[in-house]
mmCIF file of C-alpha atoms and ligand atoms in Angstrom:
data_model
loop_
_atom_site.group_PDB
_atom_site.id
_atom_site.type_symbol
_atom_site.label_atom_id
_atom_site.label_comp_id
_atom_site.label_asym_id
_atom_site.label_seq_id
_atom_site.Cartn_x
_atom_site.Cartn_y
_atom_site.Cartn_z
ATOM 1 C CA MET A 1 -33.171 2.650 -45.623
ATOM 2 C CA ARG A 2 -36.492 1.659 -44.362
ATOM 3 C CA ILE A 3 -35.073 -1.601 -42.641
ATOM 4 C CA LEU A 4 -32.479 0.530 -41.236
ATOM 5 C CA THR A 5 -34.908 2.787 -39.784
ATOM 6 C CA MET A 6 -37.164 -0.100 -38.457
ATOM 7 C CA THR A 7 -34.153 -1.726 -36.940
ATOM 8 C CA ALA A 8 -33.125 1.362 -35.175
ATOM 9 C CA GLY A 9 -36.725 1.797 -34.043
ATOM 10 C CA LEU A 10 -36.652 -1.749 -32.506
ATOM 11 C CA LEU A 11 -33.432 -1.359 -30.954
ATOM 12 C CA ALA A 12 -34.718 1.936 -29.168
ATOM 13 C CA ALA A 13 -37.863 0.262 -28.247
ATOM 14 C CA LEU A 14 -35.730 -2.821 -26.619
ATOM 15 C CA PHE A 15 -33.591 -0.138 -24.731
ATOM 16 C CA VAL A 16 -36.511 1.541 -23.248
ATOM 17 C CA ALA A 17 -38.133 -1.817 -22.338
ATOM 18 C CA ALA A 18 -34.663 -3.236 -20.842
ATOM 19 C CA THR A 19 -34.431 0.227 -18.727
ATOM 20 C CA LEU A 20 -37.944 -0.115 -17.532
ATOM 21 C CA LEU A 21 -37.525 -3.680 -16.654
ATOM 22 C CA LEU A 22 -34.190 -3.042 -14.542
ATOM 23 C CA ARG A 23 -36.046 -0.271 -12.744
ATOM 24 C CA THR A 24 -38.692 -2.819 -11.340
ATOM 25 C CA PRO A 25 -38.120 -3.545 -7.466
ATOM 26 C CA ALA A 26 -37.743 -7.385 -8.198
ATOM 27 C CA VAL A 27 -34.917 -6.790 -10.661
ATOM 28 C CA GLU A 28 -33.291 -4.041 -8.562
ATOM 29 C CA ASN A 29 -33.395 -6.632 -5.517
ATOM 30 C CA ALA A 30 -32.067 -9.551 -7.444
ATOM 31 C CA LEU A 31 -29.239 -7.467 -8.731
ATOM 32 C CA PHE A 32 -28.536 -6.224 -5.199
ATOM 33 C CA GLU A 33 -28.610 -9.581 -3.814
ATOM 34 C CA GLN A 34 -26.274 -11.066 -6.529
ATOM 35 C CA ALA A 35 -23.828 -8.182 -5.657
ATOM 36 C CA LEU A 36 -24.113 -8.913 -1.842
ATOM 37 C CA ALA A 37 -23.316 -12.561 -2.393
ATOM 38 C CA ASN A 38 -20.319 -11.724 -4.330
ATOM 39 C CA ALA A 39 -19.156 -9.202 -1.756
ATOM 40 C CA PHE A 40 -19.416 -11.869 0.829
ATOM 41 C CA SER A 41 -17.880 -14.717 -0.814
ATOM 42 C CA PRO A 42 -14.304 -15.387 0.118
ATOM 43 C CA ARG A 43 -12.578 -13.687 -3.018
ATOM 44 C CA GLN A 44 -8.952 -13.522 -1.927
ATOM 45 C CA ALA A 45 -8.401 -17.031 -1.110
ATOM 46 C CA ALA A 46 -5.605 -17.166 -3.565
ATOM 47 C CA LEU A 47 -3.537 -14.774 -1.465
ATOM 48 C CA PHE A 48 -3.183 -17.106 1.198
ATOM 49 C CA ASP A 49 -2.326 -20.251 -0.840
ATOM 50 C CA GLY A 50 0.899 -20.685 1.189
ATOM 51 C CA ASP A 51 2.933 -20.609 -1.847
ATOM 52 C CA GLY A 52 5.862 -18.137 -1.442
ATOM 53 C CA LEU A 53 5.529 -14.295 -0.691
ATOM 54 C CA LYS A 54 2.959 -11.858 -2.162
ATOM 55 C CA VAL A 55 3.177 -8.110 -2.071
ATOM 56 C CA VAL A 56 -0.063 -6.309 -2.283
ATOM 57 C CA PHE A 57 0.030 -2.528 -2.896
ATOM 58 C CA CYS A 58 -2.443 -1.057 -0.600
ATOM 59 C CA GLY A 59 -1.244 2.543 -0.884
ATOM 60 C CA THR A 60 1.101 3.885 -3.568
ATOM 61 C CA SER A 61 0.909 7.620 -3.006
ATOM 62 C CA SER A 62 2.456 10.222 -0.810
ATOM 63 C CA PRO A 63 1.213 13.231 1.110
ATOM 64 C CA ILE A 64 0.347 14.912 -2.617
ATOM 65 C CA PRO A 65 -3.303 13.903 -2.625
ATOM 66 C CA SER A 66 -4.654 11.276 -5.503
ATOM 67 C CA LYS A 67 -8.131 10.344 -6.154
ATOM 68 C CA LYS A 68 -6.662 6.880 -7.445
ATOM 69 C CA ARG A 69 -4.149 6.243 -4.627
ATOM 70 C CA ALA A 70 -4.193 5.725 -1.056
ATOM 71 C CA GLN A 71 -1.122 6.957 0.938
ATOM 72 C CA ALA A 72 2.066 4.825 1.664
ATOM 73 C CA CYS A 73 1.076 1.046 2.375
ATOM 74 C CA THR A 74 2.576 -2.182 1.184
ATOM 75 C CA GLY A 75 1.110 -5.365 2.239
ATOM 76 C CA ILE A 76 2.952 -8.538 2.747
ATOM 77 C CA VAL A 77 1.437 -11.990 2.588
ATOM 78 C CA ALA A 78 3.279 -15.088 4.075
ATOM 79 C CA GLY A 79 1.382 -18.269 4.411
ATOM 80 C CA ASP A 80 -1.982 -17.594 6.004
ATOM 81 C CA ARG A 81 -1.341 -14.115 7.447
ATOM 82 C CA PHE A 82 -0.617 -10.623 6.200
ATOM 83 C CA PHE A 83 1.224 -7.589 7.288
ATOM 84 C CA MET A 84 1.220 -4.025 6.255
ATOM 85 C CA VAL A 85 4.616 -1.910 6.038
ATOM 86 C CA ASP A 86 3.015 1.437 6.873
ATOM 87 C CA ALA A 87 -0.689 2.316 7.155
ATOM 88 C CA GLY A 88 -1.314 5.574 5.026
ATOM 89 C CA THR A 89 -4.606 7.340 4.981
ATOM 90 C CA GLY A 90 -6.993 5.409 2.798
ATOM 91 C CA SER A 91 -4.984 2.176 2.614
ATOM 92 C CA TRP A 92 -6.948 0.000 4.687
ATOM 93 C CA GLU A 93 -9.748 0.433 2.471
ATOM 94 C CA THR A 94 -7.833 -1.118 -0.418
ATOM 95 C CA PHE A 95 -8.131 -4.289 1.670
ATOM 96 C CA ALA A 96 -11.747 -4.072 2.783
ATOM 97 C CA VAL A 97 -13.178 -3.163 -0.604
ATOM 98 C CA ALA A 98 -11.285 -6.107 -2.115
ATOM 99 C CA GLY A 99 -12.622 -8.501 0.838
ATOM 100 C CA VAL A 100 -9.273 -9.582 2.059
ATOM 101 C CA PRO A 101 -9.961 -11.272 5.289
ATOM 102 C CA ALA A 102 -9.136 -8.581 8.063
ATOM 103 C CA ASP A 103 -8.456 -11.090 10.852
ATOM 104 C CA LYS A 104 -5.528 -12.273 9.017
ATOM 105 C CA LEU A 105 -3.771 -9.057 9.560
ATOM 106 C CA ALA A 106 -0.989 -10.327 11.909
ATOM 107 C CA GLY A 107 1.129 -7.020 12.235
ATOM 108 C CA VAL A 108 2.125 -3.482 11.102
ATOM 109 C CA PHE A 109 5.462 -2.520 10.493
ATOM 110 C CA LEU A 110 5.999 1.224 10.635
ATOM 111 C CA THR A 111 9.063 2.769 8.680
ATOM 112 C CA HIS A 112 8.838 6.043 10.202
ATOM 113 C CA PHE A 113 6.178 8.362 11.607
ATOM 114 C CA HIS A 114 5.148 10.897 9.073
ATOM 115 C CA SER A 115 1.522 11.350 8.713
ATOM 116 C CA ASP A 116 1.345 9.606 5.253
ATOM 117 C CA HIS A 117 2.607 6.408 6.783
ATOM 118 C CA ILE A 118 0.240 6.028 10.099
ATOM 119 C CA GLY A 119 -2.963 7.693 9.070
ATOM 120 C CA ASP A 120 -5.070 4.620 8.828
ATOM 121 C CA LEU A 121 -3.400 2.616 11.734
ATOM 122 C CA GLY A 122 -6.563 3.176 13.772
ATOM 123 C CA GLU A 123 -8.833 1.850 10.800
ATOM 124 C CA ALA A 124 -6.394 -1.252 10.348
ATOM 125 C CA ASN A 125 -6.755 -2.182 14.149
ATOM 126 C CA LEU A 126 -10.529 -1.546 14.279
ATOM 127 C CA GLY A 127 -11.203 -3.477 11.160
ATOM 128 C CA SER A 128 -9.105 -6.388 12.036
ATOM 129 C CA TRP A 129 -10.327 -6.426 15.506
ATOM 130 C CA ILE A 130 -14.044 -6.639 14.594
ATOM 131 C CA ALA A 131 -13.339 -9.034 11.979
ATOM 132 C CA GLY A 132 -11.968 -11.430 14.901
ATOM 133 C CA ARG A 133 -8.187 -10.933 14.983
ATOM 134 C CA PRO A 134 -7.129 -13.346 17.857
ATOM 135 C CA GLU A 135 -4.766 -11.114 19.701
ATOM 136 C CA PRO A 136 -4.146 -7.253 19.952
ATOM 137 C CA LEU A 137 -2.213 -5.873 17.006
ATOM 138 C CA SER A 138 1.286 -5.880 16.944
ATOM 139 C CA VAL A 139 2.836 -2.700 15.643
ATOM 140 C CA TYR A 140 6.505 -2.647 15.025
ATOM 141 C CA GLY A 141 8.793 0.367 14.499
ATOM 142 C CA PRO A 142 12.077 2.249 15.475
ATOM 143 C CA LYS A 143 11.870 4.186 18.658
ATOM 144 C CA GLY A 144 8.911 6.559 18.911
ATOM 145 C CA VAL A 145 6.301 3.696 17.859
ATOM 146 C CA GLU A 146 5.249 3.575 21.385
ATOM 147 C CA THR A 147 4.059 7.141 21.285
ATOM 148 C CA VAL A 148 2.212 6.659 18.150
ATOM 149 C CA VAL A 149 0.267 3.377 19.099
ATOM 150 C CA ALA A 150 -0.785 5.145 22.483
ATOM 151 C CA GLY A 151 -2.076 7.927 20.778
ATOM 152 C CA PHE A 152 -3.939 6.037 18.435
ATOM 153 C CA ASP A 153 -5.210 3.577 21.234
ATOM 154 C CA GLU A 154 -6.406 6.466 23.355
ATOM 155 C CA ALA A 155 -8.130 8.156 20.427
ATOM 156 C CA PHE A 156 -10.216 4.972 19.870
ATOM 157 C CA ALA A 157 -10.831 3.997 23.388
ATOM 158 C CA LEU A 158 -14.271 5.420 23.486
ATOM 159 C CA ASP A 159 -15.207 3.952 20.208
ATOM 160 C CA ASN A 160 -14.125 0.395 21.581
ATOM 161 C CA ILE A 161 -16.265 0.940 24.648
ATOM 162 C CA TYR A 162 -19.273 1.595 22.485
ATOM 163 C CA ARG A 163 -18.767 -1.302 20.170
ATOM 164 C CA THR A 164 -18.381 -3.642 22.885
ATOM 165 C CA ALA A 165 -21.456 -2.365 24.594
ATOM 166 C CA HIS A 166 -23.473 -2.463 21.216
ATOM 167 C CA HIS A 167 -22.197 -5.761 19.806
ATOM 168 C CA GLY A 168 -21.160 -7.838 22.720
ATOM 169 C CA PRO A 169 -17.680 -9.112 24.053
ATOM 170 C CA GLU A 170 -17.842 -12.172 21.439
ATOM 171 C CA ILE A 171 -17.725 -9.652 18.368
ATOM 172 C CA ALA A 172 -15.939 -6.857 20.004
ATOM 173 C CA ASN A 173 -13.590 -8.442 22.572
ATOM 174 C CA PRO A 174 -11.991 -5.750 24.888
ATOM 175 C CA LYS A 175 -9.205 -8.067 25.455
ATOM 176 C CA THR A 176 -7.889 -7.736 21.807
ATOM 177 C CA ALA A 177 -9.101 -4.406 21.016
ATOM 178 C CA GLY A 178 -5.781 -2.503 21.450
ATOM 179 C CA MET A 179 -2.419 -2.405 19.637
ATOM 180 C CA VAL A 180 0.885 -3.318 21.398
ATOM 181 C CA ALA A 181 4.188 -1.602 20.383
ATOM 182 C CA ALA A 182 7.115 -3.554 19.787
ATOM 183 C CA PRO A 183 9.956 -0.835 19.429
ATOM 184 C CA PHE A 184 13.513 -1.451 18.292
ATOM 185 C CA ASP A 185 16.593 0.706 17.916
ATOM 186 C CA GLY A 186 16.651 0.828 14.176
ATOM 187 C CA ALA A 187 20.210 2.328 14.125
ATOM 188 C CA ALA A 188 21.594 -1.145 12.685
ATOM 189 C CA PRO A 189 20.091 -4.002 10.800
ATOM 190 C CA THR A 190 18.046 -5.969 13.266
ATOM 191 C CA VAL A 191 15.809 -8.910 12.922
ATOM 192 C CA VAL A 192 12.535 -7.797 14.158
ATOM 193 C CA TYR A 193 10.028 -10.637 13.626
ATOM 194 C CA ASP A 194 11.171 -14.218 13.426
ATOM 195 C CA GLY A 195 7.976 -16.839 13.015
ATOM 196 C CA ASP A 196 6.337 -19.624 11.163
ATOM 197 C CA GLY A 197 9.210 -19.280 8.432
ATOM 198 C CA LEU A 198 8.885 -15.572 8.047
ATOM 199 C CA LYS A 199 12.106 -13.529 8.917
ATOM 200 C CA VAL A 200 11.819 -9.601 9.057
ATOM 201 C CA THR A 201 14.744 -7.465 9.223
ATOM 202 C CA ALA A 202 14.615 -3.712 9.770
ATOM 203 C CA PHE A 203 17.716 -1.555 8.616
ATOM 204 C CA PRO A 204 18.209 2.263 8.762
ATOM 205 C CA VAL A 205 17.759 4.292 5.601
ATOM 206 C CA ASP A 206 18.577 8.071 5.082
ATOM 207 C CA HIS A 207 15.262 10.377 5.610
ATOM 208 C CA GLY A 208 16.948 13.089 7.784
ATOM 209 C CA PRO A 209 15.923 15.172 9.503
ATOM 210 C CA VAL A 210 13.482 12.130 10.197
ATOM 211 C CA LYS A 211 15.209 9.790 12.489
ATOM 212 C CA PRO A 212 15.016 6.835 12.921
ATOM 213 C CA ALA A 213 13.733 6.039 9.605
ATOM 214 C CA VAL A 214 13.993 2.188 8.475
ATOM 215 C CA GLY A 215 13.485 -0.252 5.701
ATOM 216 C CA TYR A 216 12.350 -3.822 5.968
ATOM 217 C CA ARG A 217 13.497 -7.059 4.283
ATOM 218 C CA PHE A 218 11.098 -10.009 4.261
ATOM 219 C CA ASP A 219 12.537 -13.626 3.845
ATOM 220 C CA TYR A 220 10.051 -16.432 3.502
ATOM 221 C CA GLN A 221 10.253 -19.878 1.607
ATOM 222 C CA ASP A 222 13.537 -18.855 0.057
ATOM 223 C CA ARG A 223 12.001 -15.885 -1.541
ATOM 224 C CA SER A 224 12.700 -12.249 -0.454
ATOM 225 C CA VAL A 225 11.325 -8.665 -0.823
ATOM 226 C CA VAL A 226 12.848 -5.244 0.336
ATOM 227 C CA VAL A 227 10.519 -2.284 1.298
ATOM 228 C CA SER A 228 12.699 0.856 1.301
ATOM 229 C CA GLY A 229 10.565 3.150 3.304
ATOM 230 C CA ASP A 230 11.039 6.932 2.814
ATOM 231 C CA THR A 231 14.691 7.456 1.966
ATOM 232 C CA SER A 232 17.262 9.471 -0.255
ATOM 233 C CA TYR A 233 19.674 7.235 -2.300
ATOM 234 C CA THR A 234 21.472 5.235 0.448
ATOM 235 C CA GLN A 235 24.036 2.553 0.429
ATOM 236 C CA SER A 236 22.296 0.837 3.343
ATOM 237 C CA LEU A 237 19.538 0.165 1.392
ATOM 238 C CA ILE A 238 21.481 -1.355 -1.452
ATOM 239 C CA GLU A 239 23.515 -3.373 0.934
ATOM 240 C CA ASN A 240 20.289 -4.822 2.576
ATOM 241 C CA ALA A 241 18.680 -5.469 -0.719
ATOM 242 C CA LYS A 242 21.340 -7.701 -1.768
ATOM 243 C CA GLY A 243 19.928 -11.198 -2.907
ATOM 244 C CA ALA A 244 16.420 -10.095 -2.674
ATOM 245 C CA ASP A 245 13.929 -11.021 -5.418
ATOM 246 C CA LEU A 246 12.027 -7.812 -5.443
ATOM 247 C CA LEU A 247 12.784 -4.149 -4.356
ATOM 248 C CA VAL A 248 9.876 -1.963 -3.739
ATOM 249 C CA HIS A 249 11.268 1.500 -3.596
ATOM 250 C CA GLU A 250 9.828 4.868 -3.033
ATOM 251 C CA ALA A 251 10.351 7.424 -5.801
ATOM 252 C CA GLN A 252 9.894 10.982 -6.078
ATOM 253 C CA SER A 253 10.238 12.880 -9.701
ATOM 254 C CA ASN A 254 12.492 16.097 -8.596
ATOM 255 C CA ARG A 255 11.736 17.232 -12.223
ATOM 256 C CA MET A 256 7.966 17.257 -11.687
ATOM 257 C CA VAL A 257 8.411 18.653 -8.096
ATOM 258 C CA ALA A 258 10.616 21.572 -9.675
ATOM 259 C CA LYS A 259 7.817 22.325 -12.032
ATOM 260 C CA MET A 260 5.188 22.227 -9.259
ATOM 261 C CA ARG A 261 7.228 24.710 -7.163
ATOM 262 C CA ALA A 262 7.509 26.999 -10.025
ATOM 263 C CA ALA A 263 3.875 26.975 -10.758
ATOM 264 C CA ALA A 264 3.067 27.460 -6.857
ATOM 265 C CA GLU A 265 5.374 30.557 -6.882
ATOM 266 C CA LYS A 266 3.799 31.978 -9.901
ATOM 267 C CA ALA A 267 0.403 31.374 -8.171
ATOM 268 C CA GLY A 268 1.688 33.273 -5.129
ATOM 269 C CA ASP A 269 1.394 30.183 -2.908
ATOM 270 C CA THR A 270 4.646 30.860 -1.076
ATOM 271 C CA ARG A 271 3.903 28.188 1.469
ATOM 272 C CA ILE A 272 3.330 25.288 -0.704
ATOM 273 C CA ALA A 273 6.507 26.313 -2.848
ATOM 274 C CA LYS A 274 8.679 26.465 0.356
ATOM 275 C CA VAL A 275 7.374 22.758 1.176
ATOM 276 C CA LEU A 276 8.256 21.635 -2.287
ATOM 277 C CA GLY A 277 11.614 23.076 -2.084
ATOM 278 C CA ASP A 278 12.393 21.233 0.929
ATOM 279 C CA ILE A 279 11.469 17.701 -0.163
ATOM 280 C CA PRO A 280 13.765 16.847 -2.953
ATOM 281 C CA SER A 281 16.597 16.176 -0.634
ATOM 282 C CA TYR A 282 15.077 13.354 1.456
ATOM 283 C CA HIS A 283 13.687 11.387 -1.381
ATOM 284 C CA THR A 284 14.999 9.159 -4.215
ATOM 285 C CA THR A 285 14.152 10.054 -7.832
ATOM 286 C CA PRO A 286 13.129 7.118 -10.078
ATOM 287 C CA GLU A 287 16.464 7.203 -11.837
ATOM 288 C CA GLU A 288 18.177 6.732 -8.531
ATOM 289 C CA ALA A 289 15.905 3.967 -7.410
ATOM 290 C CA ALA A 290 16.807 2.195 -10.789
ATOM 291 C CA ARG A 291 20.598 2.550 -9.959
ATOM 292 C CA ALA A 292 20.043 1.399 -6.433
ATOM 293 C CA ALA A 293 18.223 -1.722 -7.723
ATOM 294 C CA ASN A 294 21.046 -2.346 -10.240
ATOM 295 C CA GLU A 295 23.799 -1.893 -7.712
ATOM 296 C CA ALA A 296 21.938 -4.488 -5.183
ATOM 297 C CA GLY A 297 21.500 -6.888 -8.239
ATOM 298 C CA VAL A 298 17.686 -7.261 -7.762
ATOM 299 C CA PRO A 299 15.887 -8.629 -10.685
ATOM 300 C CA TRP A 300 12.443 -6.587 -10.011
ATOM 301 C CA LEU A 301 11.844 -2.938 -9.194
ATOM 302 C CA VAL A 302 8.690 -1.800 -8.376
ATOM 303 C CA LEU A 303 8.286 2.113 -7.714
ATOM 304 C CA THR A 304 5.939 3.497 -4.934
ATOM 305 C CA HIS A 305 5.104 6.217 -2.711
ATOM 306 C CA LEU A 306 4.973 8.031 -5.905
ATOM 307 C CA THR A 307 5.683 11.908 -5.580
ATOM 308 C CA PRO A 308 3.710 13.232 -7.253
ATOM 309 C CA PRO A 309 1.250 10.657 -8.076
ATOM 310 C CA PRO A 310 1.320 10.127 -11.770
ATOM 311 C CA ASP A 311 -2.055 9.402 -12.607
ATOM 312 C CA ASN A 312 -2.495 9.771 -16.309
ATOM 313 C CA PRO A 313 -0.146 8.525 -19.177
ATOM 314 C CA VAL A 314 1.808 11.754 -19.804
ATOM 315 C CA ALA A 315 2.359 12.184 -16.076
ATOM 316 C CA LYS A 316 3.632 8.576 -16.161
ATOM 317 C CA ARG A 317 6.097 9.056 -18.755
ATOM 318 C CA ILE A 318 7.479 12.280 -17.304
ATOM 319 C CA PHE A 319 8.051 10.505 -14.128
ATOM 320 C CA MET A 320 9.802 7.595 -15.669
ATOM 321 C CA ARG A 321 11.852 9.689 -17.846
ATOM 322 C CA GLY A 322 15.574 8.539 -17.772
ATOM 323 C CA VAL A 323 14.901 5.258 -16.172
ATOM 324 C CA SER A 324 15.269 3.200 -19.095
ATOM 325 C CA LYS A 325 18.727 4.455 -19.762
ATOM 326 C CA ILE A 326 19.719 3.265 -16.397
ATOM 327 C CA ARG A 327 17.623 0.026 -16.118
ATOM 328 C CA LYS A 328 16.351 -1.235 -19.362
ATOM 329 C CA ASP A 329 13.617 -3.353 -18.011
ATOM 330 C CA HIS A 330 12.070 -5.138 -15.010
ATOM 331 C CA VAL A 331 11.073 -1.978 -13.542
ATOM 332 C CA ARG A 332 7.517 -0.583 -12.906
ATOM 333 C CA LEU A 333 5.285 1.671 -11.195
ATOM 334 C CA ALA A 334 2.843 0.454 -8.657
ATOM 335 C CA GLU A 335 -0.746 1.341 -8.558
ATOM 336 C CA ASP A 336 -3.250 0.462 -5.667
ATOM 337 C CA GLY A 337 -4.235 -3.027 -5.797
ATOM 338 C CA LEU A 338 -1.175 -4.453 -7.534
ATOM 339 C CA VAL A 339 -0.335 -7.958 -6.579
ATOM 340 C CA VAL A 340 3.291 -9.118 -7.090
ATOM 341 C CA SER A 341 3.587 -12.898 -6.265
ATOM 342 C CA LEU A 342 7.073 -14.461 -5.785
ATOM 343 C CA PRO A 343 6.181 -18.100 -5.923
ATOM 344 C CA LYS A 344 8.242 -20.838 -4.038
ATOM 345 C CA ALA A 345 9.509 -22.375 -7.153
ATOM 346 C CA GLY A 346 10.846 -18.888 -8.476
ATOM 347 C CA GLY A 347 9.537 -16.307 -10.739
ATOM 348 C CA VAL A 348 7.418 -13.075 -10.461
ATOM 349 C CA ARG A 349 3.840 -12.882 -11.385
ATOM 350 C CA PHE A 350 1.916 -9.650 -11.475
ATOM 351 C CA SER A 351 -2.043 -9.704 -10.799
ATOM 352 C CA ARG A 352 -4.461 -7.461 -9.301
ATOM 353 C CA LEU A 353 -6.654 -7.663 -6.327
ATOM 354 C CA LYS A 354 -10.005 -8.671 -7.836
HETATM 355 ZN ZN1 ZN B 401 8.576 10.556 5.341
HETATM 356 ZN ZN1 ZN B 402 6.126 9.512 3.265
#
């Protein structure tokens, strides 16, 4: 007993000593400098190893807020560059915090112009500009993308002038500050990008009354990924996903949305109840997404744009209820920072941004 008491006393004394030591300026400085060395070291070189396609989930939520998830964003890495499919609020931070080299951002593909898909467009442009992106940022999208790009450019025009005046044109080059809209019709499958081995095809989806709305298919080194954008269950997506290695599909649990609506009504929040009553028809349930993946014959399905964002194990189970009856395996929920690699030699690997 006495030995136990002495040991406990010794441990307590050691704890106090360690705490005091940690609080000395010299130790604090050393810890801070080590953290900075890690932050400034190139941490994401593996993403750009040139081996096949990689998908980085930069935002996996929807307009329903989540502390754990940014809004809609799917990163696509091909060779020494990366692209964003949509730029929802908070999504640029996923790349920035992980130390993804921002100057490698080579373009943004917008699926449609709902706020949860465009909120961070200005941040993505600004961050990649200051990091040394060699050209103005290309923003691809169906008709209407010109309006979105012009608006962001105008909103950031004064910021850009301040930064050039402050840091000089070597860092904040006014020639590369803005964005360039690359609109396309969106009514039929169209190759909207073809360069350095990467082919990107836009195809129409059904997000009515939002028109046009598109999904994208990326083909590179004989690997392919399809990103659905916002859509209800639609044959167009199935047709365009055939032969792909991975389907990244939006998902909304209408079971959970119905319960949210009932709770809003009970609480007397009629405005939110009305909105929750409007949305089931223009999204895809997890079960429908599983059916679409099966019908397209896609080996892997990852669900994103999760409505509502299922941020605990119970919510995840409710969200995925019924899916295993349709698709037994090779289906999972995305989370921010998830990386799915499709190496040239085949197979699928899952990891996380470190
Ligand atoms: Zn939408
Ligand atoms: Zn959306």
